[in-house]
Amino acid sequence: MSPNPMPPEKTSHILVLGMGGTIAGLAPNPGKDPLSYKAGELGIEALLEKIQEDIPGELKLVSRQVANINSRNLTEPLLSLLGQTVMESLANTMVRGIVITHGTDTMEETGVFLQLTCGKYAQNLGKRIIITGAMLPANAPEADGPSNLLDAIRWASTPLDNCPGGVYAVMAGRACLAMDLSKRHATALNAPLQASPSSSAGLINPSWLLGVKAVQGAWSEDLPIPKGEEWPWVEILTSHAGSRPETIAQWLGGGVKGLVLAGSGIGGFHDAWLTPLGEAAKQGIALVRTSRTGGGLTYPDIPEKDLAGCMASGSLSAPRARIALQLAINAAKQANLVGKSLTWQDFFARIAVLPVIG
Ligand code: SIN
């Protein structure tokens, strides 16, 4: 898989990468039923044409279609392709910043993936990567995609003394670190933003900026991007009333390398899982506890002492913890191949303790 090749651009520009999503969606009957639509129908060029008049004349844009999907169908090889495209583009001195249009359903996964694999490099180069999307299709009367895309392009090209390089997200006139982004509402226009106040795209809140710098200070080294076939198989399992031991037992000996346990409350899971989880740990399956609540922190040894080797996810939601665990397992494997004796826990611990922007 490779995005369509482009002749090299010789002038300084913002690169806009299209991944699909509702922002590129079309509804057959947009006036009557804008929520009945197909995502990933329009190409990135067509999205940029809609905002052409509002782009400052001196700002050069170059676009590239990486994919055009409904992001619920996001695959790990596609994440690898996006990550490699971003890394190569960051290295290009002509690229000032990168905007990514993406479906909102799994922006959360892509946001944390880019932070953990490209965040330090972007910060060191002083370049911003901005993810954006939309909740309404491109032909809906009140479509939010054009203003989100415009904000993302402005944010990617804002002078650096306002805000450092790194991986951000912009939706509904507000910005946050992409790793803080999560969709927590099915339909609201600001659904894909974190719950706590962060910043507006035009005006940076100083306490938010301090939070960004704290996260960036704590993140010392990017993790390797797994090659398509290197991604370890990791599943998310939700603990609930009536959970059964079989939910865990069926994964034993079947090739799964990790389980993310979306527990209740502060990340506790049903006692019915205890015995098969002990067996999973013995088999070397990586275990991470998180919370199904959608907010707050999951600490180690709360509510009970953790099973040996099991880690708590800190502020990571289950979908983010899953990506983080996959990257941690892969990073340990790559380190072992060059003779460094590091475990997935060594890498995961660096991620789970990243500060939370309040
Ligand atoms: C998608 O995630 O591709 C569809 C939903 C959306 O973009 O809001």
mmCIF file of C-alpha atoms and ligand atoms in Angstrom:
data_model
loop_
_atom_site.group_PDB
_atom_site.id
_atom_site.type_symbol
_atom_site.label_atom_id
_atom_site.label_comp_id
_atom_site.label_asym_id
_atom_site.label_seq_id
_atom_site.Cartn_x
_atom_site.Cartn_y
_atom_site.Cartn_z
ATOM 1 C CA MET A 1 0.000 0.000 0.000
ATOM 2 C CA SER A 2 1.295 3.480 -0.797
ATOM 3 C CA PRO A 3 -0.455 6.842 -1.219
ATOM 4 C CA ASN A 4 -0.649 8.094 -4.797
ATOM 5 C CA PRO A 5 2.803 9.405 -5.784
ATOM 6 C CA MET A 6 3.181 13.167 -6.179
ATOM 7 C CA PRO A 7 5.933 15.094 -7.918
ATOM 8 C CA PRO A 8 8.130 16.716 -5.247
ATOM 9 C CA GLU A 9 6.884 20.190 -4.279
ATOM 10 C CA LYS A 10 9.662 22.768 -4.326
ATOM 11 C CA THR A 11 7.981 25.540 -2.321
ATOM 12 C CA SER A 12 7.169 25.733 1.373
ATOM 13 C CA HIS A 13 3.660 24.341 2.001
ATOM 14 C CA ILE A 14 1.133 22.745 4.321
ATOM 15 C CA LEU A 15 0.530 19.098 3.423
ATOM 16 C CA VAL A 16 -3.100 17.962 3.701
ATOM 17 C CA LEU A 17 -3.535 14.185 3.949
ATOM 18 C CA GLY A 18 -6.995 12.702 3.302
ATOM 19 C CA MET A 19 -8.082 9.599 5.207
ATOM 20 C CA GLY A 20 -11.861 9.777 4.566
ATOM 21 C CA GLY A 21 -14.585 9.995 7.206
ATOM 22 C CA THR A 22 -17.761 12.031 7.435
ATOM 23 C CA ILE A 23 -15.864 15.163 6.468
ATOM 24 C CA ALA A 24 -15.583 13.491 3.042
ATOM 25 C CA GLY A 25 -19.075 11.958 3.251
ATOM 26 C CA LEU A 26 -22.142 12.538 1.069
ATOM 27 C CA ALA A 27 -25.804 12.147 1.996
ATOM 28 C CA PRO A 28 -28.254 11.221 -0.785
ATOM 29 C CA ASN A 29 -30.870 13.518 0.783
ATOM 30 C CA PRO A 30 -28.861 16.056 2.797
ATOM 31 C CA GLY A 31 -31.650 18.582 3.348
ATOM 32 C CA LYS A 32 -34.021 16.024 4.903
ATOM 33 C CA ASP A 33 -31.727 13.430 6.440
ATOM 34 C CA PRO A 34 -28.105 14.605 6.769
ATOM 35 C CA LEU A 35 -27.229 11.784 9.177
ATOM 36 C CA SER A 36 -28.027 9.117 6.605
ATOM 37 C CA TYR A 37 -24.854 9.287 4.505
ATOM 38 C CA LYS A 38 -21.822 7.401 3.271
ATOM 39 C CA ALA A 39 -18.429 8.408 4.693
ATOM 40 C CA GLY A 40 -15.318 8.686 2.498
ATOM 41 C CA GLU A 41 -16.942 9.700 -0.802
ATOM 42 C CA LEU A 42 -15.161 12.955 -1.749
ATOM 43 C CA GLY A 43 -11.450 13.223 -2.405
ATOM 44 C CA ILE A 44 -9.237 15.605 -0.436
ATOM 45 C CA GLU A 45 -8.943 17.934 -3.454
ATOM 46 C CA ALA A 46 -12.722 18.426 -3.473
ATOM 47 C CA LEU A 47 -12.702 19.240 0.265
ATOM 48 C CA LEU A 48 -10.013 21.860 -0.256
ATOM 49 C CA GLU A 49 -11.900 23.394 -3.184
ATOM 50 C CA LYS A 50 -14.804 24.149 -0.834
ATOM 51 C CA ILE A 51 -12.596 26.403 1.305
ATOM 52 C CA GLN A 52 -10.346 27.757 -1.447
ATOM 53 C CA GLU A 53 -11.641 31.317 -1.127
ATOM 54 C CA ASP A 54 -10.820 31.470 2.587
ATOM 55 C CA ILE A 55 -7.227 30.230 2.300
ATOM 56 C CA PRO A 56 -4.776 33.147 2.442
ATOM 57 C CA GLY A 57 -3.274 33.571 -1.038
ATOM 58 C CA GLU A 58 0.322 33.209 0.172
ATOM 59 C CA LEU A 59 -0.380 29.840 1.841
ATOM 60 C CA LYS A 60 0.524 26.952 -0.457
ATOM 61 C CA LEU A 61 -1.350 23.683 0.111
ATOM 62 C CA VAL A 62 -0.399 20.278 -1.240
ATOM 63 C CA SER A 63 -2.840 17.394 -0.822
ATOM 64 C CA ARG A 64 -2.441 13.653 -0.832
ATOM 65 C CA GLN A 65 -5.093 10.953 -0.531
ATOM 66 C CA VAL A 66 -3.794 8.270 1.839
ATOM 67 C CA ALA A 67 -7.152 6.468 2.106
ATOM 68 C CA ASN A 68 -10.851 7.261 1.777
ATOM 69 C CA ILE A 69 -12.611 5.083 4.313
ATOM 70 C CA ASN A 70 -15.196 5.115 7.036
ATOM 71 C CA SER A 71 -12.779 5.156 9.956
ATOM 72 C CA ARG A 72 -14.617 2.359 11.768
ATOM 73 C CA ASN A 73 -12.806 0.194 9.176
ATOM 74 C CA LEU A 74 -9.364 1.578 10.074
ATOM 75 C CA THR A 75 -6.696 -1.125 9.940
ATOM 76 C CA GLU A 76 -3.307 -1.372 11.559
ATOM 77 C CA PRO A 77 -1.429 -1.490 8.201
ATOM 78 C CA LEU A 78 -3.222 1.748 7.286
ATOM 79 C CA LEU A 79 -2.013 3.328 10.534
ATOM 80 C CA SER A 80 1.520 2.232 9.581
ATOM 81 C CA LEU A 81 1.125 3.795 6.154
ATOM 82 C CA LEU A 82 -0.152 7.046 7.657
ATOM 83 C CA GLY A 83 2.651 7.096 10.231
ATOM 84 C CA GLN A 84 5.329 6.506 7.599
ATOM 85 C CA THR A 85 3.826 9.164 5.335
ATOM 86 C CA VAL A 86 3.839 11.633 8.246
ATOM 87 C CA MET A 87 7.449 10.809 9.206
ATOM 88 C CA GLU A 88 8.682 11.194 5.620
ATOM 89 C CA SER A 89 6.747 14.440 5.193
ATOM 90 C CA LEU A 90 8.075 15.882 8.467
ATOM 91 C CA ALA A 91 11.592 15.228 7.178
ATOM 92 C CA ASN A 92 10.819 17.239 4.029
ATOM 93 C CA THR A 93 12.071 20.786 4.609
ATOM 94 C CA MET A 94 9.371 22.124 2.247
ATOM 95 C CA VAL A 95 6.586 20.829 4.537
ATOM 96 C CA ARG A 96 5.727 23.455 7.186
ATOM 97 C CA GLY A 97 2.968 21.481 8.824
ATOM 98 C CA ILE A 98 0.575 18.588 8.180
ATOM 99 C CA VAL A 99 -3.230 18.452 8.337
ATOM 100 C CA ILE A 100 -5.017 15.087 8.355
ATOM 101 C CA THR A 101 -8.722 14.777 7.580
ATOM 102 C CA HIS A 102 -10.026 11.670 9.343
ATOM 103 C CA GLY A 103 -13.254 9.982 10.407
ATOM 104 C CA THR A 104 -14.181 10.870 13.965
ATOM 105 C CA ASP A 105 -15.076 7.328 15.056
ATOM 106 C CA THR A 106 -11.457 6.195 15.487
ATOM 107 C CA MET A 107 -9.625 9.538 15.602
ATOM 108 C CA GLU A 108 -8.854 8.577 19.181
ATOM 109 C CA GLU A 109 -6.713 5.658 18.047
ATOM 110 C CA THR A 110 -4.966 7.596 15.278
ATOM 111 C CA GLY A 111 -4.326 10.519 17.641
ATOM 112 C CA VAL A 112 -2.513 8.430 20.226
ATOM 113 C CA PHE A 113 -0.705 6.435 17.527
ATOM 114 C CA LEU A 114 0.718 9.612 15.937
ATOM 115 C CA GLN A 115 1.660 11.118 19.300
ATOM 116 C CA LEU A 116 3.569 8.002 20.345
ATOM 117 C CA THR A 117 5.315 7.401 17.020
ATOM 118 C CA CYS A 118 5.832 10.904 15.531
ATOM 119 C CA GLY A 119 5.204 13.348 18.416
ATOM 120 C CA LYS A 120 8.797 13.877 19.516
ATOM 121 C CA TYR A 121 10.067 14.196 15.964
ATOM 122 C CA ALA A 122 7.399 16.822 15.146
ATOM 123 C CA GLN A 123 8.190 18.699 18.351
ATOM 124 C CA ASN A 124 11.948 18.673 17.684
ATOM 125 C CA LEU A 125 11.389 19.979 14.163
ATOM 126 C CA GLY A 126 8.896 22.593 15.394
ATOM 127 C CA LYS A 127 6.183 21.338 13.015
ATOM 128 C CA ARG A 128 2.529 20.745 13.825
ATOM 129 C CA ILE A 129 0.416 17.799 12.725
ATOM 130 C CA ILE A 130 -3.310 18.565 13.038
ATOM 131 C CA ILE A 131 -6.087 15.983 12.793
ATOM 132 C CA THR A 132 -9.597 17.120 11.991
ATOM 133 C CA GLY A 133 -12.911 15.695 10.799
ATOM 134 C CA ALA A 134 -16.615 16.419 10.855
ATOM 135 C CA MET A 135 -19.852 15.173 12.319
ATOM 136 C CA LEU A 136 -21.974 16.127 9.295
ATOM 137 C CA PRO A 137 -21.348 15.051 5.694
ATOM 138 C CA ALA A 138 -19.825 17.471 3.199
ATOM 139 C CA ASN A 139 -23.149 18.227 1.459
ATOM 140 C CA ALA A 140 -25.219 18.790 4.648
ATOM 141 C CA PRO A 141 -26.631 22.346 4.832
ATOM 142 C CA GLU A 142 -24.836 22.982 8.160
ATOM 143 C CA ALA A 143 -21.700 20.964 7.277
ATOM 144 C CA ASP A 144 -19.004 21.486 9.926
ATOM 145 C CA GLY A 145 -16.154 20.040 7.828
ATOM 146 C CA PRO A 146 -15.161 23.220 5.938
ATOM 147 C CA SER A 147 -14.718 25.321 9.089
ATOM 148 C CA ASN A 148 -12.867 22.490 10.856
ATOM 149 C CA LEU A 149 -10.528 22.034 7.897
ATOM 150 C CA LEU A 150 -9.907 25.760 7.681
ATOM 151 C CA ASP A 151 -9.150 25.941 11.425
ATOM 152 C CA ALA A 152 -6.780 22.964 11.108
ATOM 153 C CA ILE A 153 -4.913 24.605 8.224
ATOM 154 C CA ARG A 154 -4.665 27.897 10.159
ATOM 155 C CA TRP A 155 -3.460 26.040 13.255
ATOM 156 C CA ALA A 156 -0.835 24.120 11.242
ATOM 157 C CA SER A 157 0.517 27.384 9.837
ATOM 158 C CA THR A 158 0.337 29.588 12.994
ATOM 159 C CA PRO A 159 3.731 31.000 14.004
ATOM 160 C CA LEU A 160 5.524 28.758 16.456
ATOM 161 C CA ASP A 161 5.886 31.129 19.382
ATOM 162 C CA ASN A 162 2.140 30.643 19.961
ATOM 163 C CA CYS A 163 2.321 26.896 20.294
ATOM 164 C CA PRO A 164 5.074 24.274 19.894
ATOM 165 C CA GLY A 165 5.357 21.604 17.227
ATOM 166 C CA GLY A 166 3.548 18.369 18.041
ATOM 167 C CA VAL A 167 0.413 16.368 17.277
ATOM 168 C CA TYR A 168 -2.894 18.195 17.812
ATOM 169 C CA ALA A 169 -6.568 17.885 16.917
ATOM 170 C CA VAL A 170 -9.011 20.626 15.980
ATOM 171 C CA MET A 171 -12.808 20.275 15.988
ATOM 172 C CA ALA A 172 -15.687 22.711 16.479
ATOM 173 C CA GLY A 173 -13.394 25.714 16.944
ATOM 174 C CA ARG A 174 -11.280 24.140 19.669
ATOM 175 C CA ALA A 175 -7.930 22.411 19.793
ATOM 176 C CA CYS A 176 -6.364 19.761 22.030
ATOM 177 C CA LEU A 177 -3.436 17.366 21.936
ATOM 178 C CA ALA A 178 -4.450 14.587 19.535
ATOM 179 C CA MET A 179 -3.760 12.008 22.249
ATOM 180 C CA ASP A 180 -6.423 13.682 24.420
ATOM 181 C CA LEU A 181 -9.060 13.487 21.730
ATOM 182 C CA SER A 182 -11.932 11.078 22.217
ATOM 183 C CA LYS A 183 -15.392 10.796 20.713
ATOM 184 C CA ARG A 184 -17.802 10.648 23.625
ATOM 185 C CA HIS A 185 -21.058 11.544 21.911
ATOM 186 C CA ALA A 186 -22.663 9.869 18.911
ATOM 187 C CA THR A 187 -23.966 12.966 17.152
ATOM 188 C CA ALA A 188 -22.968 16.300 18.782
ATOM 189 C CA LEU A 189 -20.835 18.575 16.571
ATOM 190 C CA ASN A 190 -18.146 18.834 19.263
ATOM 191 C CA ALA A 191 -18.347 15.077 20.013
ATOM 192 C CA PRO A 192 -14.715 14.231 19.261
ATOM 193 C CA LEU A 193 -13.111 16.559 21.789
ATOM 194 C CA GLN A 194 -11.896 15.714 25.252
ATOM 195 C CA ALA A 195 -14.276 16.723 28.021
ATOM 196 C CA SER A 196 -11.970 19.190 29.777
ATOM 197 C CA PRO A 197 -11.488 22.696 28.333
ATOM 198 C CA SER A 198 -8.340 23.005 26.247
ATOM 199 C CA SER A 199 -7.966 25.847 23.843
ATOM 200 C CA SER A 200 -9.809 27.587 21.053
ATOM 201 C CA ALA A 201 -8.134 27.309 17.676
ATOM 202 C CA GLY A 202 -7.409 31.021 17.564
ATOM 203 C CA LEU A 203 -6.628 31.808 21.187
ATOM 204 C CA ILE A 204 -4.371 29.615 23.282
ATOM 205 C CA ASN A 205 -5.197 29.267 26.944
ATOM 206 C CA PRO A 206 -1.867 29.608 28.880
ATOM 207 C CA SER A 207 -2.653 26.814 31.342
ATOM 208 C CA TRP A 208 -3.401 24.502 28.415
ATOM 209 C CA LEU A 209 -0.070 25.438 26.846
ATOM 210 C CA LEU A 210 1.685 24.577 30.117
ATOM 211 C CA GLY A 211 -0.058 21.176 30.014
ATOM 212 C CA VAL A 212 1.114 20.623 26.420
ATOM 213 C CA LYS A 213 4.686 21.431 27.439
ATOM 214 C CA ALA A 214 4.455 19.072 30.434
ATOM 215 C CA VAL A 215 3.293 16.196 28.200
ATOM 216 C CA GLN A 216 5.978 16.963 25.632
ATOM 217 C CA GLY A 217 8.644 17.215 28.344
ATOM 218 C CA ALA A 218 7.657 13.802 29.686
ATOM 219 C CA TRP A 219 7.649 12.171 26.233
ATOM 220 C CA SER A 220 11.318 11.585 25.486
ATOM 221 C CA GLU A 221 11.446 9.235 22.524
ATOM 222 C CA ASP A 222 9.105 8.125 19.744
ATOM 223 C CA LEU A 223 8.255 4.428 19.494
ATOM 224 C CA PRO A 224 8.899 2.538 16.249
ATOM 225 C CA ILE A 225 6.037 2.314 13.746
ATOM 226 C CA PRO A 226 5.250 -1.397 13.342
ATOM 227 C CA LYS A 227 5.435 -2.670 9.770
ATOM 228 C CA GLY A 228 2.026 -3.842 8.508
ATOM 229 C CA GLU A 229 2.417 -7.473 9.591
ATOM 230 C CA GLU A 230 4.285 -6.679 12.842
ATOM 231 C CA TRP A 231 1.277 -5.337 14.762
ATOM 232 C CA PRO A 232 0.613 -7.668 17.697
ATOM 233 C CA TRP A 233 -2.947 -8.931 18.126
ATOM 234 C CA VAL A 234 -4.510 -7.144 21.113
ATOM 235 C CA GLU A 235 -8.195 -7.231 22.068
ATOM 236 C CA ILE A 236 -10.376 -5.072 24.343
ATOM 237 C CA LEU A 237 -12.704 -6.968 26.691
ATOM 238 C CA THR A 238 -15.356 -5.192 28.767
ATOM 239 C CA SER A 239 -16.181 -6.296 32.302
ATOM 240 C CA HIS A 240 -19.900 -6.135 33.088
ATOM 241 C CA ALA A 241 -22.618 -7.623 35.246
ATOM 242 C CA GLY A 242 -22.675 -11.330 34.486
ATOM 243 C CA SER A 243 -19.134 -11.485 33.017
ATOM 244 C CA ARG A 244 -18.034 -15.064 32.420
ATOM 245 C CA PRO A 245 -14.630 -16.764 32.769
ATOM 246 C CA GLU A 246 -15.015 -18.044 29.190
ATOM 247 C CA THR A 247 -14.694 -14.458 27.883
ATOM 248 C CA ILE A 248 -11.036 -14.603 28.916
ATOM 249 C CA ALA A 249 -10.427 -18.364 28.622
ATOM 250 C CA GLN A 250 -11.330 -18.446 24.923
ATOM 251 C CA TRP A 251 -8.288 -16.275 24.089
ATOM 252 C CA LEU A 252 -5.758 -18.554 25.754
ATOM 253 C CA GLY A 253 -3.339 -20.277 23.386
ATOM 254 C CA GLY A 254 -4.927 -18.639 20.334
ATOM 255 C CA GLY A 255 -2.287 -16.115 19.224
ATOM 256 C CA VAL A 256 -3.518 -13.079 21.141
ATOM 257 C CA LYS A 257 -0.549 -11.148 22.526
ATOM 258 C CA GLY A 258 -2.394 -8.745 24.794
ATOM 259 C CA LEU A 259 -5.743 -8.022 26.439
ATOM 260 C CA VAL A 260 -6.990 -4.587 27.467
ATOM 261 C CA LEU A 261 -9.541 -4.986 30.250
ATOM 262 C CA ALA A 262 -12.126 -2.222 30.161
ATOM 263 C CA GLY A 263 -13.127 -2.564 33.796
ATOM 264 C CA SER A 264 -15.928 -0.968 35.747
ATOM 265 C CA GLY A 265 -15.378 2.158 37.891
ATOM 266 C CA ILE A 266 -11.689 2.655 38.642
ATOM 267 C CA GLY A 267 -10.739 -0.272 36.452
ATOM 268 C CA GLY A 268 -11.741 -3.293 38.494
ATOM 269 C CA PHE A 269 -12.938 -6.412 36.682
ATOM 270 C CA HIS A 270 -15.415 -9.153 37.584
ATOM 271 C CA ASP A 271 -14.045 -11.812 39.962
ATOM 272 C CA ALA A 272 -15.137 -14.430 37.419
ATOM 273 C CA TRP A 273 -12.132 -13.344 35.311
ATOM 274 C CA LEU A 274 -9.492 -13.801 37.989
ATOM 275 C CA THR A 275 -8.511 -17.429 37.354
ATOM 276 C CA PRO A 276 -8.361 -17.285 33.529
ATOM 277 C CA LEU A 277 -6.509 -13.947 33.683
ATOM 278 C CA GLY A 278 -3.896 -15.569 35.959
ATOM 279 C CA GLU A 279 -3.520 -18.270 33.295
ATOM 280 C CA ALA A 280 -3.244 -15.617 30.554
ATOM 281 C CA ALA A 281 -0.457 -13.861 32.474
ATOM 282 C CA LYS A 282 1.377 -17.194 32.876
ATOM 283 C CA GLN A 283 1.157 -17.698 29.109
ATOM 284 C CA GLY A 284 2.854 -14.322 28.562
ATOM 285 C CA ILE A 285 -0.255 -12.471 27.371
ATOM 286 C CA ALA A 286 0.185 -8.767 28.184
ATOM 287 C CA LEU A 287 -2.594 -7.448 30.430
ATOM 288 C CA VAL A 288 -3.631 -3.815 30.874
ATOM 289 C CA ARG A 289 -6.469 -2.620 33.107
ATOM 290 C CA THR A 290 -8.463 0.466 32.139
ATOM 291 C CA SER A 291 -11.911 1.839 32.867
ATOM 292 C CA ARG A 292 -15.078 1.598 30.813
ATOM 293 C CA THR A 293 -16.363 4.871 32.337
ATOM 294 C CA GLY A 294 -14.803 7.077 29.651
ATOM 295 C CA GLY A 295 -13.004 9.420 32.064
ATOM 296 C CA GLY A 296 -10.611 9.609 34.995
ATOM 297 C CA LEU A 297 -7.491 7.629 35.816
ATOM 298 C CA THR A 298 -6.795 3.935 36.352
ATOM 299 C CA TYR A 299 -4.097 3.471 38.985
ATOM 300 C CA PRO A 300 -2.021 0.351 39.750
ATOM 301 C CA ASP A 301 -3.227 -1.940 42.571
ATOM 302 C CA ILE A 302 -6.648 -0.326 42.866
ATOM 303 C CA PRO A 303 -9.093 -1.782 43.746
ATOM 304 C CA GLU A 304 -7.006 -4.921 44.451
ATOM 305 C CA LYS A 305 -3.354 -5.790 44.019
ATOM 306 C CA ASP A 306 -2.750 -6.277 40.296
ATOM 307 C CA LEU A 307 -1.955 -9.712 38.896
ATOM 308 C CA ALA A 308 1.796 -10.072 38.400
ATOM 309 C CA GLY A 309 2.773 -8.244 35.216
ATOM 310 C CA CYS A 310 -0.611 -6.556 34.699
ATOM 311 C CA MET A 311 -0.384 -2.771 34.243
ATOM 312 C CA ALA A 312 -2.849 0.045 34.849
ATOM 313 C CA SER A 313 -3.545 2.401 31.942
ATOM 314 C CA GLY A 314 -3.288 5.769 33.733
ATOM 315 C CA SER A 315 -5.373 8.248 31.733
ATOM 316 C CA LEU A 316 -5.593 6.047 28.624
ATOM 317 C CA SER A 317 -9.076 4.991 27.572
ATOM 318 C CA ALA A 318 -9.480 1.406 26.346
ATOM 319 C CA PRO A 319 -9.039 2.230 22.605
ATOM 320 C CA ARG A 320 -5.932 4.337 23.358
ATOM 321 C CA ALA A 321 -4.553 1.736 25.788
ATOM 322 C CA ARG A 322 -4.928 -0.887 23.057
ATOM 323 C CA ILE A 323 -2.819 1.099 20.563
ATOM 324 C CA ALA A 324 -0.308 1.975 23.305
ATOM 325 C CA LEU A 325 0.000 -1.692 24.294
ATOM 326 C CA GLN A 326 0.502 -2.776 20.681
ATOM 327 C CA LEU A 327 3.247 -0.165 20.246
ATOM 328 C CA ALA A 328 4.838 -1.164 23.577
ATOM 329 C CA ILE A 329 4.862 -4.886 22.677
ATOM 330 C CA ASN A 330 6.381 -4.087 19.278
ATOM 331 C CA ALA A 331 8.958 -1.690 20.775
ATOM 332 C CA ALA A 332 10.089 -4.383 23.244
ATOM 333 C CA LYS A 333 10.371 -6.899 20.408
ATOM 334 C CA GLN A 334 12.476 -4.502 18.301
ATOM 335 C CA ALA A 335 14.669 -3.661 21.333
ATOM 336 C CA ASN A 336 15.216 -7.370 22.064
ATOM 337 C CA LEU A 337 16.279 -7.939 18.438
ATOM 338 C CA VAL A 338 19.187 -5.508 18.952
ATOM 339 C CA GLY A 339 20.173 -7.039 22.285
ATOM 340 C CA LYS A 340 18.405 -4.602 24.656
ATOM 341 C CA SER A 341 16.550 -6.414 27.373
ATOM 342 C CA LEU A 342 13.447 -4.240 27.665
ATOM 343 C CA THR A 343 9.891 -5.466 28.266
ATOM 344 C CA TRP A 344 6.544 -4.165 27.032
ATOM 345 C CA GLN A 345 5.986 -2.923 30.592
ATOM 346 C CA ASP A 346 9.087 -0.706 30.318
ATOM 347 C CA PHE A 347 7.609 1.026 27.275
ATOM 348 C CA PHE A 348 3.991 1.059 28.482
ATOM 349 C CA ALA A 349 5.043 2.630 31.808
ATOM 350 C CA ARG A 350 6.436 5.656 29.922
ATOM 351 C CA ILE A 351 3.082 6.170 28.217
ATOM 352 C CA ALA A 352 0.730 5.528 31.132
ATOM 353 C CA VAL A 353 2.383 8.193 33.306
ATOM 354 C CA LEU A 354 2.125 11.046 30.786
ATOM 355 C CA PRO A 355 0.589 14.078 32.525
ATOM 356 C CA VAL A 356 -3.090 14.817 32.025
ATOM 357 C CA ILE A 357 -4.025 18.300 30.840
ATOM 358 C CA GLY A 358 -6.615 19.549 33.332
HETATM 359 C C1 SIN B 1 -15.965 7.843 10.299
HETATM 360 O O1 SIN B 1 -15.414 7.794 11.402
HETATM 361 O O2 SIN B 1 -15.351 7.640 9.233
HETATM 362 C C2 SIN B 1 -17.419 8.124 10.216
HETATM 363 C C3 SIN B 1 -17.912 8.987 11.296
HETATM 364 C C4 SIN B 1 -17.324 10.359 11.308
HETATM 365 O O3 SIN B 1 -16.382 10.700 10.620
HETATM 366 O O4 SIN B 1 -17.875 11.172 12.087
#
